[in-house]
Every structure is written in structure tokens, then in C-alpha cells.
């Protein structure tokens, strides 16, 4: 099975890909868009996409990608704990580290540790936490903030250095074709738009309530081509094979505009 | 009036700050958190914070900051059109540009233009679009993606080079103390959590519907300290002085947990 994701190796997406598809052939790509395109062009069997992070919120770009492609469905999920470590050349003392390389988001999430322990270090932003390692290849005065990337000659800090330790990213495994949806599920994810009038979203939620379905996630995304109108992305607990779930989805499809089942898992 | 925002000069936040407070003393800060801290410490009268972008979705960090500070209220809003330009040394031909510097988000939003017009260029990610200008100070073979930053010796591309031209960021002007809230408003913004059970959000929305209040925005944010529970950020059309709005807010405050009026404008 060929699995596409946002690379390079060592990225959080690559870690999630290895959990979701332990024996796959891996296709790291330069963007989420490129990873999804691989699946649509049948060059990959699936793509692994982050859709929400505890601290950063929804990954809006991926919600839009999943919604825009009628043939793409999420069929499996994985919750990855984000665990930032300081990585540095073996034997180097923290006080000698003059520069710290990492992706902006990772740096932001470790602000407290960096200002308390490496106040002397200059921060250098890089493309991704993974690529930071090659940047500092020959430097002894440099550290990086990254994840699980122990390599020959490098050391990882013993502790997670993030300010907020409870930090998870919700990944979805996405395939092409409705036939890949599992027969049973614990949760169902859909998106739809509804008329911009008082009570429109309320009615969508009433449909769920009528069938005792518990919502687990809701996001609103402004529609690009129609200011003031929103698409809603809603996840709820339910078995896709259950009568109540099927009835609710069918009623939602009738009531809303541009309804799309995003997946179930 | 002292106005804090995410700097440096030339950042989108600095542009919004100049629109919201045309005659202020400007205090560019290194992070949103630092800008908000200025207001809480009474070193600034207000802060300018982005809360949503058409393409990227909610700026989760700022929603959390606004919600966490009992004394902070949004009192004014501004919708900034994001307009990416290619900036290069005057007289340099596009084909000679070998490197393009910018913030990752800006690069992502101009992917089509860059791959079609500058396929030869190496992309270099920088801290912000504004800081990119100093990075390429003495380079003639470099360009940057940035906004409205014409300076002596530099040229801006005539067109917005973003793939998606309809791209707006919603900024809020935030002050310390409820007394700064306007007497009348067009929209009201609040946040609250509700028990994780079927129909809990539904009831919140029913309260709005009972008073014919039209919701304009809804975001869910996972609660950091309580997995599976969500905070909801809801904006609706309404005059804060109107009886219906006051009654709805009062009922919401009774029904929900951790209710906070985020502001009105």
C-alpha cells in the first residue's frame, strides 16, 4: 500500500503515517495538496492528513481539501501526542547552544523552556522540524526543537520541552472511493452549508438530537466564493451501519446544501 | 493611545493597527501573547489581534487568549484584505530571481504563481513577511512575497500574486475593562462551554433562536484540561443595548459553564 503525507521524514505526519499504515511504501510530499493529489491521481492508495491540533485548532486547509474532493473519504483516525524535544550534538552543554532551529509553531509551543534555559540562543525558523536537522548538520553550537529524531551523534532532551504537555494532533487516513469506508464506525464526519438565516444551524443540530447523536466536533469555515455563508464540519458519535445514523444522514442531506460525508472511523 | 500588536513593522497586524488606531503610538511586539500582556499590564491601551482568516480559519491562539483574560474585551473590528505582492530590487528581471523569501503561510498562498513564474527560485522561509525585506537587503537575485512594503530601490509586482484573491483577515481591537464596550453594536461575540451530552450545544443555539438572533460565526476549541469537552466561540448579529440581546446573554450565562462576553463591535 502506498501512503502519501506531508514530508520530510521525521515530520509529525510521517510519524502518524507509520502508525496508520505500519507496512506501507511511504511517499513524503511537499504539501498537503500534493499528498491528496497523489491519491486522486491513483499514484497512492491513501494519504494521511492532520485535521485538528489541541493548541492550534483545525487545520483549515485539510478540511477544505477533504470537502472539495467528492471521491475522498476518511476511513481511519489516529491521535498523535505532540512531544517536542531539544536535539543537540552529543556532549554539547546547553549553555554553548547559540542558535535553535525549528518550525515556527514548534518554537512558539516551547517559548517558556527556551526563554528560561536558552536565553542566549538566537531562534532560526526553518521549513519543518525535520528539515532543521540537516540545517544544523555540522554545527556544534546549535540545537533544534523536534520530535523523536534520535540519530547517530545526537542527543534528545529527556523531557518534553513544550509549555503545554497535553497536545494532540488528530490525523485522518484518507482513501479514494466510498467503497473503502468501514462497515461499522465509532464516529461519523460530514460537512454541509446551510442558508444564512436565524436557526439554520440549529435545525441541522436538531436532526442529530432527534436521533440522540452526540456531536464531538464542530467547525465553521467561511465559504470562499460567498462571503457571509459558512460551511459546517461536524463529527458525531455513531455507527455508520445503525438505522438512526443512516436516517439522520439522509435527513441532513435533504435539508442542507452541498452535503458531503467526509468519512467514518 | 498606545496600541500593541504582533510586529515587526509591515506585518499584517501592523497594517490593521494603523486602520483601527490611525493616530496611536505603536508598540510592535514579538508575539500575540506579548501584545496582550502589554494591555493587561496597562503598558498599552489596546491590542490588535487577528481572530480569523478566510483561508487559514480561526487563529486559535488568540481566541484562547481573549477567553482566558476576564478583563479583556473586543470593542472594534476590522476586515483586512490580504494582498500578497512579489517584491524585488528595482530593475531586476524575474528570470534572475534565484531565491524567494517569505513566511511559510504567504509562500503556501502563492504556490501557483511561484511555480509558474519562478520555477527556478529556491524558497527560503523566514520569521515573517516583513522581516524578509531585511534578509534580502543586499541581494539582487532575491525576491520576497510580502504586503504593501514599497521602499526606496524596491519594486512591487503590479498584481496580487496569491492563488486565491478573496482572502480576508478579521482583526479585533481589544481593551482592558468592560467600560470600553461600545453602547451599541452590530455584532456580539461570546464563548462558553457546555456539558458533553447530546443536545447541549443545541440548547445554546435555541436560546439565540428564541430571540431571533442570527449567528455569524461558530468555532469549537477542545478544552486543554478536559479532553472531550469543548469551548464554543459564537458571534451573532445584535445590538448589545437591545432587550432581546441582553435577555439571551443572561439566559446563556445561566445555562452554560464558563460563559464570557468576548466583546461587541
XYZ file of C-alpha atoms in Angstrom:
530
model
C 0.000 0.000 0.000
C 1.341 3.438 -0.972
C 0.829 6.142 1.646
C 1.316 9.859 0.900
C 1.783 12.584 3.539
C 3.483 15.904 4.216
C 7.196 15.117 4.468
C 10.057 15.140 5.010
C 10.851 12.016 7.043
C 10.586 12.779 10.739
C 7.626 15.135 10.273
C 4.661 14.561 12.570
C 2.680 13.457 9.504
C 5.318 10.801 8.762
C 5.026 9.503 12.344
C 1.247 9.292 12.015
C 1.588 7.566 8.627
C 3.736 4.854 10.223
C 1.107 4.285 12.917
C -1.825 4.195 10.500
C -0.024 2.134 7.828
C 2.826 0.231 9.507
C 3.877 -1.747 6.417
C 3.285 0.720 3.590
C 5.513 2.178 0.916
C 5.860 5.793 2.053
C 5.524 8.791 -0.271
C 6.538 12.010 1.536
C 5.237 15.051 -0.363
C 5.944 18.786 -0.213
C 2.425 19.884 0.729
C -0.908 18.510 1.916
C -2.266 19.388 -1.502
C 0.428 17.293 -3.211
C -0.297 14.350 -0.895
C -4.014 14.475 -1.699
C -3.290 14.846 -5.415
C -1.340 11.561 -5.307
C -4.474 9.780 -4.088
C -6.751 11.459 -6.627
C -4.320 10.532 -9.425
C -4.176 6.933 -8.117
C -0.420 7.229 -7.518
C -1.034 6.495 -3.825
C -3.629 4.299 -2.117
C -4.120 6.713 0.733
C -2.999 9.970 2.324
C -2.515 10.851 5.980
C -3.761 14.343 6.900
C -3.864 16.268 10.193
C -7.277 17.904 10.703
C -7.059 19.327 14.223
C -4.491 20.132 16.898
C -5.329 20.767 20.540
C -3.403 24.044 20.640
C -3.653 25.329 17.075
C -7.229 24.283 16.301
C -8.476 22.990 12.967
C -6.120 22.539 10.018
C -8.460 24.512 7.805
C -6.618 23.711 4.583
C -7.171 19.975 5.046
C -10.841 20.335 5.956
C -11.258 22.247 2.685
C -9.307 19.628 0.686
C -11.413 16.781 2.088
C -14.652 18.665 1.446
C -13.712 19.713 -2.087
C -12.936 16.210 -3.367
C -16.148 14.256 -3.872
C -14.195 10.971 -4.098
C -12.129 11.291 -0.911
C -13.235 9.707 2.370
C -11.623 9.403 5.791
C -11.627 5.751 6.801
C -9.427 5.642 9.912
C -8.125 8.066 12.543
C -5.087 8.406 14.784
C -4.437 10.729 17.714
C -0.733 11.614 17.844
C 0.704 13.103 21.003
C 2.937 16.027 20.084
C 6.146 15.707 22.056
C 8.794 18.392 21.443
C 12.395 17.626 22.422
C 15.539 19.656 22.265
C 18.014 17.880 19.988
C 21.719 18.710 20.055
C 25.116 17.219 19.251
C 26.104 14.597 21.790
C 28.197 16.002 24.627
C 27.396 19.670 23.944
C 26.452 21.677 27.029
C 23.168 23.639 26.863
C 24.992 26.872 27.700
C 27.036 26.535 24.487
C 23.987 26.414 22.230
C 23.889 29.722 20.385
C 21.182 29.000 17.859
C 17.972 26.986 17.954
C 16.406 25.846 14.678
C 12.819 24.777 14.224
C 9.483 25.354 12.612
C 7.748 28.474 13.928
C 4.866 26.553 15.538
C 7.244 24.284 17.460
C 9.250 27.294 18.686
C 6.047 29.045 19.794
C 4.949 25.973 21.739
C 8.239 25.821 23.660
C 8.533 29.533 24.474
C 8.833 29.090 28.235
C 11.572 26.432 28.123
C 13.602 28.351 25.544
C 13.475 31.684 27.370
C 14.359 30.082 30.711
C 17.010 27.607 29.584
C 18.467 29.078 26.402
C 18.029 32.839 26.785
C 21.298 33.374 24.882
C 20.186 31.417 21.804
C 19.104 33.034 18.570
C 15.961 31.482 17.105
C 16.145 30.458 13.435
C 12.900 29.439 11.759
C 13.003 26.574 9.296
C 10.620 24.884 6.912
C 9.841 21.970 9.248
C 11.154 20.459 12.455
C 12.503 17.553 10.447
C 14.485 19.658 7.988
C 16.093 21.524 10.869
C 18.317 18.540 11.496
C 20.096 18.843 8.159
C 20.447 22.606 8.659
C 22.481 22.118 11.810
C 24.420 19.122 10.444
C 27.891 20.470 11.124
C 27.175 22.967 13.898
C 28.170 22.233 17.461
C 26.698 25.430 18.865
C 23.196 24.694 17.598
C 20.131 22.887 18.869
C 16.792 22.120 17.322
C 13.302 21.621 18.611
C 11.978 18.439 17.056
C 10.331 15.090 17.651
C 11.683 11.573 18.145
C 14.535 12.086 15.750
C 17.437 10.481 17.532
C 20.295 9.928 15.107
C 23.904 8.890 15.435
C 25.840 11.594 17.262
C 22.778 13.486 18.524
C 21.086 13.617 21.883
C 17.428 14.251 22.766
C 16.418 16.087 25.936
C 14.927 13.649 28.439
C 11.740 15.689 28.825
C 9.079 17.073 26.525
C 10.028 20.793 26.486
C 6.634 22.124 25.325
C 4.885 24.639 27.613
C 1.644 22.680 27.352
C 2.180 18.901 27.556
C -1.386 17.941 26.629
C -1.040 18.474 22.902
C -2.548 16.072 20.399
C -2.993 16.145 16.665
C -5.942 14.340 15.103
C -4.918 12.594 11.858
C -7.214 11.000 9.292
C -6.362 8.283 6.789
C -7.978 9.279 3.512
C -8.800 6.975 0.582
C -10.360 7.377 -2.851
C -13.796 5.828 -3.303
C -16.740 5.312 -0.958
C -16.199 1.529 -1.028
C -13.263 1.952 1.386
C -15.497 3.217 4.210
C -15.575 0.772 7.110
C -18.819 -1.187 7.610
C -19.057 -0.140 11.263
C -17.743 3.001 12.941
C -17.473 4.815 16.254
C -17.723 8.282 14.753
C -19.066 9.887 11.587
C -17.802 13.128 9.998
C -19.717 15.261 7.497
C -19.804 18.798 6.118
C -22.584 20.918 4.696
C -23.635 24.501 4.240
C -26.966 25.925 5.219
C -28.843 29.130 4.429
C -27.585 32.177 6.353
C -30.696 32.756 8.442
C -31.546 32.511 12.143
C -31.895 28.887 13.193
C -30.395 27.204 10.127
C -27.544 25.516 12.019
C -29.986 24.885 14.855
C -32.091 22.720 12.570
C -29.036 20.728 11.453
C -28.251 20.023 15.102
C -31.883 19.198 15.859
C -31.698 16.442 13.273
C -28.786 14.930 15.239
C -30.610 15.436 18.547
C -33.748 13.709 17.275
C -31.662 10.551 16.804
C -29.751 11.001 20.127
C -26.459 11.513 18.307
C -23.757 13.201 20.372
C -21.694 15.776 18.489
C -17.948 15.546 19.131
C -16.653 18.364 16.927
C -17.967 21.381 15.042
C -16.089 23.892 12.904
C -17.379 26.702 10.760
C -15.441 27.691 7.633
C -16.313 30.797 5.637
C -17.264 29.862 2.055
C -14.615 31.258 -0.268
C -16.973 32.203 -3.057
C -19.816 33.542 -0.943
C -18.982 35.966 1.922
C -21.239 35.621 4.953
C -22.044 31.976 4.210
C -20.389 29.178 6.141
C -19.660 25.512 5.683
C -20.027 23.441 8.845
C -17.807 20.461 9.611
C -19.480 18.206 12.157
C -18.313 14.964 13.749
C -20.621 12.860 15.919
C -20.555 9.514 17.724
C -22.307 6.816 15.756
C -22.107 3.554 13.857
C -22.472 4.229 10.127
C -24.432 0.961 9.870
C -27.025 1.936 12.512
C -30.524 2.829 11.333
C -30.639 6.069 13.331
C -27.330 7.276 11.873
C -28.444 6.469 8.332
C -31.772 8.209 8.852
C -30.089 11.302 10.301
C -27.581 11.492 7.427
C -30.329 11.116 4.894
C -32.400 13.898 6.514
C -29.315 16.138 6.719
C -28.673 15.559 3.046
C -32.230 16.671 2.236
C -32.180 19.721 4.479
C -28.696 21.167 3.862
C -26.865 22.419 0.796
C -23.665 20.813 -0.516
C -23.792 17.934 1.948
C -20.743 15.654 1.917
C -19.983 12.615 4.019
C -16.320 13.190 4.923
C -15.811 9.757 6.385
C -16.268 7.444 9.357
C -13.819 5.619 11.586
C -3.290 55.951 22.725
C -0.746 53.100 22.847
C -1.519 50.177 20.521
C 0.256 46.813 20.770
C 0.302 44.159 18.025
C 2.433 41.411 16.500
C 5.303 43.172 14.762
C 7.573 43.906 13.049
C 6.507 46.981 11.080
C 4.929 45.936 7.796
C 3.241 42.884 9.324
C -0.439 42.454 8.532
C -1.175 43.163 12.208
C 0.664 46.494 11.926
C -1.453 47.413 8.881
C -4.646 46.581 10.788
C -3.410 48.566 13.819
C -2.995 51.655 11.619
C -6.547 51.296 10.328
C -8.090 50.706 13.759
C -5.990 53.377 15.548
C -4.778 55.867 12.928
C -3.134 58.264 15.393
C -1.749 55.932 18.061
C 1.711 55.339 19.446
C 2.544 51.893 18.049
C 4.066 49.088 20.124
C 5.089 46.170 17.862
C 5.622 43.010 19.944
C 7.221 39.631 19.294
C 4.111 37.524 19.866
C 0.344 37.832 20.289
C 0.847 36.846 23.895
C 3.301 39.710 24.437
C 0.879 42.175 22.810
C -1.949 41.067 25.100
C 0.345 41.166 28.149
C 1.057 44.855 27.410
C -2.652 45.601 27.742
C -3.087 43.523 30.910
C -0.068 45.290 32.466
C -1.517 48.683 31.427
C 1.554 49.402 29.278
C -0.737 49.693 26.254
C -4.317 50.957 25.932
C -5.253 48.316 23.416
C -4.035 45.398 21.307
C -4.915 44.446 17.739
C -5.389 40.690 17.238
C -6.322 38.597 14.174
C -9.019 36.051 15.062
C -9.908 34.510 11.703
C -8.593 34.276 8.165
C -10.675 33.190 5.175
C -8.118 30.583 4.064
C -6.488 29.520 7.328
C -9.547 29.568 9.600
C -9.581 30.686 13.222
C -6.440 31.972 14.915
C -6.959 29.569 17.800
C -4.241 31.078 19.979
C -5.962 34.465 20.012
C -9.400 33.029 20.723
C -7.847 31.308 23.738
C -6.067 34.496 24.885
C -9.264 36.534 24.676
C -11.253 33.871 26.508
C -8.656 33.368 29.252
C -8.434 37.036 30.287
C -11.539 38.048 32.226
C -10.701 41.746 31.783
C -10.175 41.795 28.010
C -12.962 42.783 25.626
C -13.093 43.301 21.866
C -14.550 46.737 21.162
C -13.989 47.241 17.426
C -13.294 45.126 14.348
C -11.520 45.491 11.018
C -11.528 43.248 7.957
C -8.140 43.428 6.216
C -7.805 42.189 2.653
C -4.670 40.083 2.384
C -2.821 41.122 -0.741
C 0.479 39.346 -1.459
C 2.949 41.012 -3.815
C 6.305 39.959 -5.140
C 8.914 42.494 -4.025
C 12.309 42.737 -5.709
C 15.153 45.142 -6.350
C 14.187 47.771 -8.905
C 15.157 46.812 -12.441
C 15.794 43.126 -11.740
C 14.231 40.730 -14.219
C 12.032 37.944 -12.803
C 14.156 35.302 -14.510
C 17.177 36.415 -12.474
C 15.477 35.828 -9.122
C 17.106 32.750 -7.624
C 15.636 32.860 -4.126
C 12.272 33.895 -2.715
C 11.987 34.768 0.973
C 8.793 34.827 2.980
C 6.748 33.456 5.810
C 5.560 29.905 5.157
C 1.852 30.844 5.040
C 2.475 33.549 2.446
C 4.525 31.130 0.303
C 1.776 28.486 0.558
C -0.839 31.007 -0.553
C 1.155 31.939 -3.673
C 2.101 28.402 -4.749
C 0.646 28.644 -8.262
C 2.308 31.964 -9.144
C 5.683 30.870 -7.807
C 5.746 27.517 -9.599
C 4.632 29.061 -12.909
C 6.692 32.256 -12.856
C 9.721 31.470 -10.697
C 10.222 27.702 -11.081
C 13.994 28.234 -10.788
C 13.791 30.008 -7.423
C 14.694 28.368 -4.135
C 12.166 29.083 -1.374
C 13.589 30.365 1.932
C 11.218 30.543 4.886
C 11.555 33.482 7.254
C 10.005 34.578 10.508
C 7.539 36.986 8.904
C 6.881 38.594 5.545
C 8.077 41.901 6.956
C 11.423 40.623 8.214
C 12.130 39.065 4.834
C 12.943 42.503 3.486
C 15.968 42.932 5.729
C 17.123 39.389 4.910
C 17.426 40.187 1.219
C 18.820 43.688 1.799
C 21.888 43.355 -0.400
C 20.807 40.571 -2.739
C 19.960 41.313 -6.348
C 18.990 37.745 -7.176
C 16.290 37.545 -4.492
C 12.611 38.354 -4.211
C 10.166 38.267 -1.357
C 6.471 37.700 -1.004
C 5.069 40.460 1.170
C 2.491 43.184 1.535
C 2.467 46.873 0.693
C 6.091 47.340 1.650
C 7.399 49.578 -1.091
C 10.738 51.063 -0.089
C 13.396 53.041 -1.845
C 15.038 50.858 -4.501
C 12.408 48.116 -4.466
C 9.558 47.305 -6.777
C 6.210 45.613 -6.049
C 4.524 43.367 -8.607
C 1.501 45.124 -10.092
C -0.843 42.249 -9.222
C -1.788 40.351 -6.090
C 0.089 37.048 -6.686
C -1.976 34.916 -4.278
C -3.738 31.864 -5.766
C -6.967 32.848 -4.040
C -7.662 36.594 -4.230
C -10.616 36.583 -1.826
C -8.598 36.422 1.349
C -9.526 38.473 4.404
C -8.330 38.531 7.972
C -10.719 39.538 10.739
C -8.968 41.708 13.339
C -10.320 42.766 16.738
C -9.292 45.789 18.797
C -9.024 44.597 22.387
C -9.154 46.765 25.523
C -8.930 46.165 29.253
C -12.138 46.731 31.226
C -15.803 46.232 30.366
C -16.380 50.000 30.428
C -14.751 50.267 26.980
C -17.504 48.230 25.308
C -19.493 50.365 22.859
C -23.034 51.301 23.907
C -24.493 49.979 20.649
C -23.182 47.236 18.382
C -23.820 45.355 15.157
C -22.445 42.067 16.419
C -21.804 40.362 19.754
C -19.142 37.721 20.454
C -19.129 35.311 23.396
C -17.624 31.991 24.473
C -18.822 29.269 26.821
C -18.517 25.576 27.441
C -21.393 23.196 27.867
C -21.750 19.654 29.187
C -20.649 16.961 26.709
C -24.044 15.404 26.096
C -26.415 15.148 23.133
C -28.182 18.444 22.565
C -26.068 20.692 24.824
C -24.887 22.991 22.026
C -28.349 22.716 20.526
C -29.826 24.338 23.618
C -27.296 27.180 23.458
C -28.345 27.837 19.870
C -32.021 27.556 20.766
C -31.551 30.434 23.196
C -30.295 32.563 20.280
C -33.110 31.348 18.034
C -35.769 32.197 20.619
C -34.676 35.835 20.347
C -34.311 35.722 16.515
C -30.558 36.280 16.742
C -28.626 35.289 13.617
C -25.332 33.530 14.284
C -22.445 34.763 12.110
C -19.596 32.572 13.381
C -19.097 29.441 15.461
C -15.853 27.708 16.432
C -15.272 24.786 18.753
C -11.994 24.589 20.694
C -11.034 21.497 22.676
C -10.609 22.335 26.376
C -6.944 21.897 27.245
C -7.533 20.482 30.700
C -10.508 18.292 29.897
C -10.335 16.025 26.803
C -13.664 15.529 25.034
C -15.046 18.855 26.301
C -15.218 21.869 24.057
C -15.426 25.614 24.380
C -17.657 27.287 21.812
C -16.904 30.717 20.365
C -20.068 32.245 18.925
C -20.641 35.570 17.168
C -24.137 36.799 16.328
C -25.798 39.893 14.852
C -27.221 42.110 17.535
C -27.176 45.418 19.374
C -25.721 44.921 22.850
C -28.228 47.519 24.127
C -31.298 45.680 22.774
C -33.560 43.922 25.276
C -33.581 40.642 23.326
C -29.794 40.515 23.165
C -29.476 41.223 26.882
C -32.068 38.577 27.719
C -30.343 35.990 25.509
C -26.936 36.713 27.027
C -28.347 36.469 30.520
C -30.027 33.116 29.750
C -26.816 31.826 28.121
C -24.873 32.811 31.208
C -27.289 30.808 33.376
C -27.324 27.733 31.140
C -23.661 27.366 30.128
C -20.430 26.894 32.064
C -17.573 29.422 31.973
C -19.545 31.979 29.991
C -17.551 35.018 28.871
C -18.625 38.001 26.816
C -15.708 38.408 24.401
C -16.860 41.768 23.095
C -19.142 43.631 20.723
C -18.490 45.916 17.781
